[in-house]
Coordinates of C-alpha atoms in Angstrom, one line a residue:
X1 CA 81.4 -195.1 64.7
X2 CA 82.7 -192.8 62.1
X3 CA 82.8 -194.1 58.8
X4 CA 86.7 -193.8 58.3
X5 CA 86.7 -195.9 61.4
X6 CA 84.8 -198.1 60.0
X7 CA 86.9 -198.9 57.6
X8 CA 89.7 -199.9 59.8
X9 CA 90.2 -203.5 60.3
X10 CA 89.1 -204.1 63.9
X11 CA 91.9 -205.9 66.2
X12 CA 91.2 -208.5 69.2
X13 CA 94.3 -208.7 72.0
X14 CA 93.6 -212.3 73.5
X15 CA 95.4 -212.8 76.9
X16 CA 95.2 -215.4 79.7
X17 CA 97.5 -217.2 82.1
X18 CA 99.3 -220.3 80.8
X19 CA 97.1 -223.0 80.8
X20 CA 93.8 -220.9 80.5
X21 CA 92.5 -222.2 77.3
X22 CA 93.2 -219.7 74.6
X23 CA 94.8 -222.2 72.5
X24 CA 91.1 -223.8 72.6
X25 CA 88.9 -220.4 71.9
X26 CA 91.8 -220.1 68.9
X27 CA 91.4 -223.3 67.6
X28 CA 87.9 -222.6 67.3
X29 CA 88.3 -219.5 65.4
X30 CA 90.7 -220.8 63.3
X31 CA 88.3 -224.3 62.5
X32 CA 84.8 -223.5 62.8
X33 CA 82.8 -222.5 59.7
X34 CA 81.8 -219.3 60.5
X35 CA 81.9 -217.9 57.2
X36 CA 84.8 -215.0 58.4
X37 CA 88.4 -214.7 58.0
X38 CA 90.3 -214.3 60.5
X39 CA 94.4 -213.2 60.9
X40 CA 95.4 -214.4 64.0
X41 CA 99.0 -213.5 65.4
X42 CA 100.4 -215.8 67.7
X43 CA 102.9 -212.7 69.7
X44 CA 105.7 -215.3 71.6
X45 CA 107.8 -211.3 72.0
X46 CA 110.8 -214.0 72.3
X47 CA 109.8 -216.3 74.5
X48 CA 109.2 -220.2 73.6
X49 CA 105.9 -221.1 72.7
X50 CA 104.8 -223.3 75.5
X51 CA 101.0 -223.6 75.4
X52 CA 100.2 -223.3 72.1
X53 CA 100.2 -226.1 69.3
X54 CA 99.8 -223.6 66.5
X55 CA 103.5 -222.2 66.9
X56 CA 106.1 -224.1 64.5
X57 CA 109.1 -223.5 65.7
X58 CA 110.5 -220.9 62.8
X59 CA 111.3 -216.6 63.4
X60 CA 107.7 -216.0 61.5
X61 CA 105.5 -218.6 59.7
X62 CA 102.1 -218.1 58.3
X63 CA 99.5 -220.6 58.0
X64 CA 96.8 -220.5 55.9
X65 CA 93.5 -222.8 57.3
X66 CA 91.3 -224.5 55.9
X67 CA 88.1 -222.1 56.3
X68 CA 90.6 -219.2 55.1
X69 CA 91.4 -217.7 58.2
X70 CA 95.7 -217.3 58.3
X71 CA 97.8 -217.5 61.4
X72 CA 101.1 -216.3 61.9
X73 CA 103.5 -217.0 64.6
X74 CA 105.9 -213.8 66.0
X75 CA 108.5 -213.0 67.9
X76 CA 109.6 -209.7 66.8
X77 CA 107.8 -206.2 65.5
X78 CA 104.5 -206.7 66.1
X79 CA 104.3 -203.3 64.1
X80 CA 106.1 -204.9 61.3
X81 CA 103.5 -208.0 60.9
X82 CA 100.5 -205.4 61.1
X83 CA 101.9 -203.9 58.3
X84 CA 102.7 -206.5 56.2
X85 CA 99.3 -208.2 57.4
X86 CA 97.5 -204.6 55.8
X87 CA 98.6 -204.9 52.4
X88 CA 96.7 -208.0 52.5
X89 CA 93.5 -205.7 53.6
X90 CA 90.7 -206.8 52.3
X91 CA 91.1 -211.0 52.3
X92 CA 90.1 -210.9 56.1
X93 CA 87.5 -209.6 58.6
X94 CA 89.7 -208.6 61.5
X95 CA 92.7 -209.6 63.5
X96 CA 93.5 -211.6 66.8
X97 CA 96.9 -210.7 68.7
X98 CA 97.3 -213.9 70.8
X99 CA 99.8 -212.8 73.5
X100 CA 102.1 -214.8 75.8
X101 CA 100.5 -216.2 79.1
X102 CA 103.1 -214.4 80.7
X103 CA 102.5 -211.3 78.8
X104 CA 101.0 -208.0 80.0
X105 CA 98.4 -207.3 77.4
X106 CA 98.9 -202.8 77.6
X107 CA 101.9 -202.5 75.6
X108 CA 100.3 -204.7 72.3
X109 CA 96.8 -202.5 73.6
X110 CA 99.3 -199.0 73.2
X111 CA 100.7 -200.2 69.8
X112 CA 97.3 -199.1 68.8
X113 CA 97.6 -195.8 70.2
X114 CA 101.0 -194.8 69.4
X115 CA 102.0 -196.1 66.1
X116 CA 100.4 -193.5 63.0
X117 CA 100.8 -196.6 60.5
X118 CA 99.0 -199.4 62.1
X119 CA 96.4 -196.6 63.4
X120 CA 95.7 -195.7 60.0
X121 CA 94.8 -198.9 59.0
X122 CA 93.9 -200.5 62.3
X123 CA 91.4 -200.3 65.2
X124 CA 91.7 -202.1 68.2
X125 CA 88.3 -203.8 68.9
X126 CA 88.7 -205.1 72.8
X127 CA 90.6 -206.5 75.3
X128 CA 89.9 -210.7 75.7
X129 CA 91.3 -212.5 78.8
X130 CA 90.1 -216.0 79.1
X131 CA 90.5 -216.7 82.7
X132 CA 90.8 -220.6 84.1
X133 CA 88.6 -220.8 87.0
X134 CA 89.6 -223.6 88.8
X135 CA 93.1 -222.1 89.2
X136 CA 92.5 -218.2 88.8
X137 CA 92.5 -217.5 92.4
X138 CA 96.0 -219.4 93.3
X139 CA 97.5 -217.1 90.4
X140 CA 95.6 -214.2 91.4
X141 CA 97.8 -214.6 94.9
X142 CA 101.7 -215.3 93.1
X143 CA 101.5 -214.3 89.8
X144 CA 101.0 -210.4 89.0
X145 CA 100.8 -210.7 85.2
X146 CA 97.0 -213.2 86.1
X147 CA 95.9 -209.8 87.9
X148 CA 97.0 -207.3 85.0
X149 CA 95.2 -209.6 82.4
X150 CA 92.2 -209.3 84.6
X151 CA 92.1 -205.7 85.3
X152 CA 93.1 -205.0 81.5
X153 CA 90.2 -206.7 80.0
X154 CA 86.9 -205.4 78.2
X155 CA 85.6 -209.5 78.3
X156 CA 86.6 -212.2 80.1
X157 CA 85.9 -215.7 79.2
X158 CA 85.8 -217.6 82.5
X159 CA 87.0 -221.2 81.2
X160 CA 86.2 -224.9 82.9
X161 CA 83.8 -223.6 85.2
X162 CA 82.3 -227.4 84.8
X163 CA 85.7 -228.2 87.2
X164 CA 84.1 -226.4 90.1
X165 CA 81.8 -226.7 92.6
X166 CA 78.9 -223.5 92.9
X167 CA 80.3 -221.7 95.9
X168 CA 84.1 -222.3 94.5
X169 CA 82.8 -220.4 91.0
X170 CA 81.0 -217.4 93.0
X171 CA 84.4 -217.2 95.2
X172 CA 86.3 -216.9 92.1
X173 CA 84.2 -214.3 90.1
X174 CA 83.8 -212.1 93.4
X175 CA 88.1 -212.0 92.9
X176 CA 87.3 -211.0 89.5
X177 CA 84.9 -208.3 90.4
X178 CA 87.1 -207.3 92.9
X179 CA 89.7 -206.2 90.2
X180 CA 87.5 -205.8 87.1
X181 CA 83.7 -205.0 87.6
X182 CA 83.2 -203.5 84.3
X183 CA 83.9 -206.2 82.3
X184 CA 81.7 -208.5 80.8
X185 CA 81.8 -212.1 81.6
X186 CA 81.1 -215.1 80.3
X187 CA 81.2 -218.6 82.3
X188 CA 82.3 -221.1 79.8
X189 CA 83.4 -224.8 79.2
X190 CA 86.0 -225.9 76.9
X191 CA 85.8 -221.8 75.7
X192 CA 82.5 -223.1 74.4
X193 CA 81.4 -218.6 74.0
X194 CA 79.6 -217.5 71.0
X195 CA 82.4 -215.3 68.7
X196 CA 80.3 -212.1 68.6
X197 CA 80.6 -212.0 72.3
X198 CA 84.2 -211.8 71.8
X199 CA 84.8 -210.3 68.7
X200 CA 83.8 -206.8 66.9
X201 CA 83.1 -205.8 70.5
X202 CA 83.8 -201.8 69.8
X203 CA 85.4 -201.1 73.3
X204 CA 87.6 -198.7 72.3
X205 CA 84.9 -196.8 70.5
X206 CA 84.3 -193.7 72.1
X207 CA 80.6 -194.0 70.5
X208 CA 80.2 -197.6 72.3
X209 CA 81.1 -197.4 75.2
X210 CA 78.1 -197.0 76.6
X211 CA 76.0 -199.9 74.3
X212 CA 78.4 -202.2 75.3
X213 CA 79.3 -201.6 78.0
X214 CA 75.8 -200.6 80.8
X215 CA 77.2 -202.0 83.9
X216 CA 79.8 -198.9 83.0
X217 CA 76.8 -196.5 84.4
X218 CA 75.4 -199.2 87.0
X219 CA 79.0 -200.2 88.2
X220 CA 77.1 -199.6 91.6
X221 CA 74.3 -201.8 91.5
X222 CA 76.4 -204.1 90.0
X223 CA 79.0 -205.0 92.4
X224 CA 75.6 -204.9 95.0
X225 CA 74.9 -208.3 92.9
X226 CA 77.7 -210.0 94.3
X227 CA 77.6 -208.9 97.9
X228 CA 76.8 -212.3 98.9
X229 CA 79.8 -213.6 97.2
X230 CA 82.7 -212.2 99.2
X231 CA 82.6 -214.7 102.7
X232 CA 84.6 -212.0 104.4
X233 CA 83.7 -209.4 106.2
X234 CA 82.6 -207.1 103.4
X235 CA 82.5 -203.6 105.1
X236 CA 86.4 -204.0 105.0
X237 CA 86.5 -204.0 100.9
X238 CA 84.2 -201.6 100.1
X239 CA 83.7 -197.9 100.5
X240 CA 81.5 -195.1 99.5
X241 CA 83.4 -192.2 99.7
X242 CA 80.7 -190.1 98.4
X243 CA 80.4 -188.4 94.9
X244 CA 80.2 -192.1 94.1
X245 CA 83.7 -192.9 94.5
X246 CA 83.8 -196.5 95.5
X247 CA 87.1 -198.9 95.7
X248 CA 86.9 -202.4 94.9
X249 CA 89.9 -203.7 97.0
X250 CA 92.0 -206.5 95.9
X251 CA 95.2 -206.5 97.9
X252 CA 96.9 -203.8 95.3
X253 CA 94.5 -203.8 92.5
X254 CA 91.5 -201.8 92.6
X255 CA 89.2 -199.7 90.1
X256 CA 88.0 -196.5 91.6
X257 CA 84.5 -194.8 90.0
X258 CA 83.8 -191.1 90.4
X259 CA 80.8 -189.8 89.7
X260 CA 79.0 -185.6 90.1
X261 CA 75.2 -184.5 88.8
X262 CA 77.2 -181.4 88.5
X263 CA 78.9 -179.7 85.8
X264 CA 82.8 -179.6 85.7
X265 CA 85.0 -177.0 84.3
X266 CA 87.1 -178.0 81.0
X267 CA 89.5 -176.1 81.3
X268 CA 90.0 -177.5 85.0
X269 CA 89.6 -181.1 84.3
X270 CA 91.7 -181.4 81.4
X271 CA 94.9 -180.5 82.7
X272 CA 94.4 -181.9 86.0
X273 CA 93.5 -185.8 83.8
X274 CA 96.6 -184.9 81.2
X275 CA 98.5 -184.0 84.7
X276 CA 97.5 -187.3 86.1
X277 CA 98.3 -189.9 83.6
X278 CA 101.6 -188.3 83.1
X279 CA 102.1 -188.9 86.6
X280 CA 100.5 -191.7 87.4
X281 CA 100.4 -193.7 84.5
X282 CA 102.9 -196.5 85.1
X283 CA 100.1 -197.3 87.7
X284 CA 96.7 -197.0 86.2
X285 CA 96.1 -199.7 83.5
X286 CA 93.0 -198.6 81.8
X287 CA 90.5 -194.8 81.7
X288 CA 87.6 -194.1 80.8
X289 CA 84.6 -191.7 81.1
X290 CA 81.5 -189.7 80.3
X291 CA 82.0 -186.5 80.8
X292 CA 79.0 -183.4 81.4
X293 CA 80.9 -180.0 80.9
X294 CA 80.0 -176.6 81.9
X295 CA 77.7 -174.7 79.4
X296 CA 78.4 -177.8 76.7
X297 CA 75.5 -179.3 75.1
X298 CA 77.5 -181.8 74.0
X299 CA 78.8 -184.9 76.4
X300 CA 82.6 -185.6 76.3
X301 CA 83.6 -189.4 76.3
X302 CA 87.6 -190.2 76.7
X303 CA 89.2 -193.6 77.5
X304 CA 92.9 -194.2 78.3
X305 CA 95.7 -196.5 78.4
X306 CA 98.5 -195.6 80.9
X307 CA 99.7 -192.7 79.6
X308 CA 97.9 -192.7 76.2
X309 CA 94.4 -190.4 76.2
X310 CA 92.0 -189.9 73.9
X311 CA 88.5 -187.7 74.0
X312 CA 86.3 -186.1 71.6
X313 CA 82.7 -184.8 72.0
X314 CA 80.3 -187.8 71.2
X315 CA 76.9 -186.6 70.5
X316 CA 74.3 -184.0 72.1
X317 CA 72.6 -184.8 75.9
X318 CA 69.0 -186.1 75.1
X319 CA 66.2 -183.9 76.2
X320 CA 65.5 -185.4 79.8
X321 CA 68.8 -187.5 80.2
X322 CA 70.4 -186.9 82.9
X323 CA 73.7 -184.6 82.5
X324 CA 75.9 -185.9 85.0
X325 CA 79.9 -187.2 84.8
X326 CA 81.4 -190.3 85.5
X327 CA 84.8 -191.7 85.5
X328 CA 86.5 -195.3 86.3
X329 CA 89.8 -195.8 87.0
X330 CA 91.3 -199.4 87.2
X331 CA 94.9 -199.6 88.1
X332 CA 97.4 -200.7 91.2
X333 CA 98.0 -198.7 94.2
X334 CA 96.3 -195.7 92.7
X335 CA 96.1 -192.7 95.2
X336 CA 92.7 -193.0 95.9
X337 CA 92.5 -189.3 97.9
X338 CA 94.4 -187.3 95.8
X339 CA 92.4 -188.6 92.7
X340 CA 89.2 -187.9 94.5
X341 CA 90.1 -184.4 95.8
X342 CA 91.5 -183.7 91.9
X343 CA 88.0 -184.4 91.0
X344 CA 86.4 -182.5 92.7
X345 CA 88.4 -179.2 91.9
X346 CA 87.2 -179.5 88.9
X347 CA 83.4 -179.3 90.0
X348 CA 82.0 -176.1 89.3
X349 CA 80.2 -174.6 92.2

């Protein structure tokens, strides 16, 4: 991490369905002695708090706790409170955007990409659903928003998992590798999770991505792990399409990973991945990927959100690493073929 990023105060998005436990994990934050301060924003975007007991019922209240930590309550410019929450910098650690349980979490996630004030002063840190795993796979079915919060996320905090039996807890996190096997998961009770697996997580740092994040590079012998899970025929949700493309399928939600040991043309790639989040955007939720250009010493990482991309060269390839590119995609209804064959006109032969 660069040390002007560094300096940034890092930014948590916390989503999960009504019901999930966030209030809980929050309370926590907002009552343990952990020795940090925390600013938590409680996002209602003008909706009526239902799940939460921190919300008083005013346009914008701050709270000051007990162990330091300050929550406020909004429903308006989430731009505006980050400002106003920076000329405080310095009295707090970082920042927790609580959104709605009906809320997708990419447009709060894009505030961080598109707005030059809050990006000056702010990073965002990582994606947090907590997911209720007694009830995840009825909402999975009828509520779309469950599904975004899932694919979206860099953790998830699978909550009451003491209200299920074995088989009903590998049923539910096979649905939630189905949409999301990169992210890292947590079975909790009573959002019982240790903070630093939730917080200062560095997934959006291009430098990270691959400390935090290894099942990124083994997404393939990682969804091998939970085979067993799926009691359905399995050859019908999973592909190899070669070059490593697999697809997870989950009714309309899927992540696709690409993958060459050979080197691919920049000035190929780059407008055909500008090209396709223009055009694609609306439908893939989150991008990332490590990239092994032709005659470049140097590897390429970029990560995305919709429409929003950004890359920069990371660091050298280590003598004997293997040089080769990978890329995930996790989105809904994303056209799988035209993707693949995209990639691989950019393969240099």
């Amino acid at each position: 991490m660069s040390e002007a990023t560094a300096q940034k105060i890092p930014v948590t998005v916390l989503t999960g369905y009504l019901g999930a436990g966030k209030t809980t994990l929050l309370n926590r934050i907002l009552s343990e002695n952990h020795g940090k301060k925390y600013a938590v924003i409680v996002n209602e975007f003008g909706e009526i708090g239902i799940d939460n007991d921190l919300i008083i019922g005013a346009d914008e209240e701050v709270f000051e706790m007990n162990n330091g930590c300050i929550c406020c309550t909004v429903r308006g410019d989430l731009v505006r409170i980050m400002d106003g929450l920076m000329k405080r910098k310095g009295k707090f650690d970082a920042i927790i955007v609580e959104t709605t349980g009906l809320a997708d979490p990419a447009p709060v996630a894009q505030t961080f990409f598109v707005d030059e004030d809050v990006q000056k002063n702010a990073r965002l840190d990582a994606v947090v659903t907590v997911a209720d795993a007694k009830w995840l796979s009825d909402r999975l079915k009828d509520a779309p928003e469950a599904k975004n919060q899932i694919a979206f996320a860099d953790v998830i905090v699978l909550n009451k998992t003491d209200l299920v039996t074995k088989g009903e807890l590998a049923e539910v996190e096979a649905r939630i590798r189905g949409i999301n096997p990169y992210a890292k998961l947590h079975r909790t009770e009573r959002c019982s999770v240790a903070l630093a697996d939730v917080l200062d997580r560095g997934a959006f740092d291009l430098d990270r991505i691959l400390d935090i994040e290894p099942d990124f590079l083994e997404a393939d012998d990682h969804d091998h792990d939970h085979d067993h899970h799926h009691h359905h025929d399995h050859d019908h949700h999973h592909h190899d399409h070669g070059h490593g493309l697999k697809h997870y399928h989950d009714e309309d939600m899927q992540s696709l990973s690409l993958k060459t040991d050979k080197p691919l043309n920049p000035n190929v790639f780059m407008p055909w991945l500008q090209n396709l989040v223009q055009v694609e955007g609306g439908k893939i939720l989150r991008s990332k990927g490590i990239l092994a250009f032709h005659d470049d010493d140097d590897r390429y990482v970029f990560q995305g959100v919709h429409m929003m991309l950004e890359g920069d060269h990371q660091r050298k390839w280590k003598k004997g690493e293997k040089r080769e590119s990978r890329l995930v995609f996790i989105g809904r209804d994303l056209p799988e073929k035209a993707i693949r064959e995209g990639f691989e006109s950019c393969i240099v032969s």
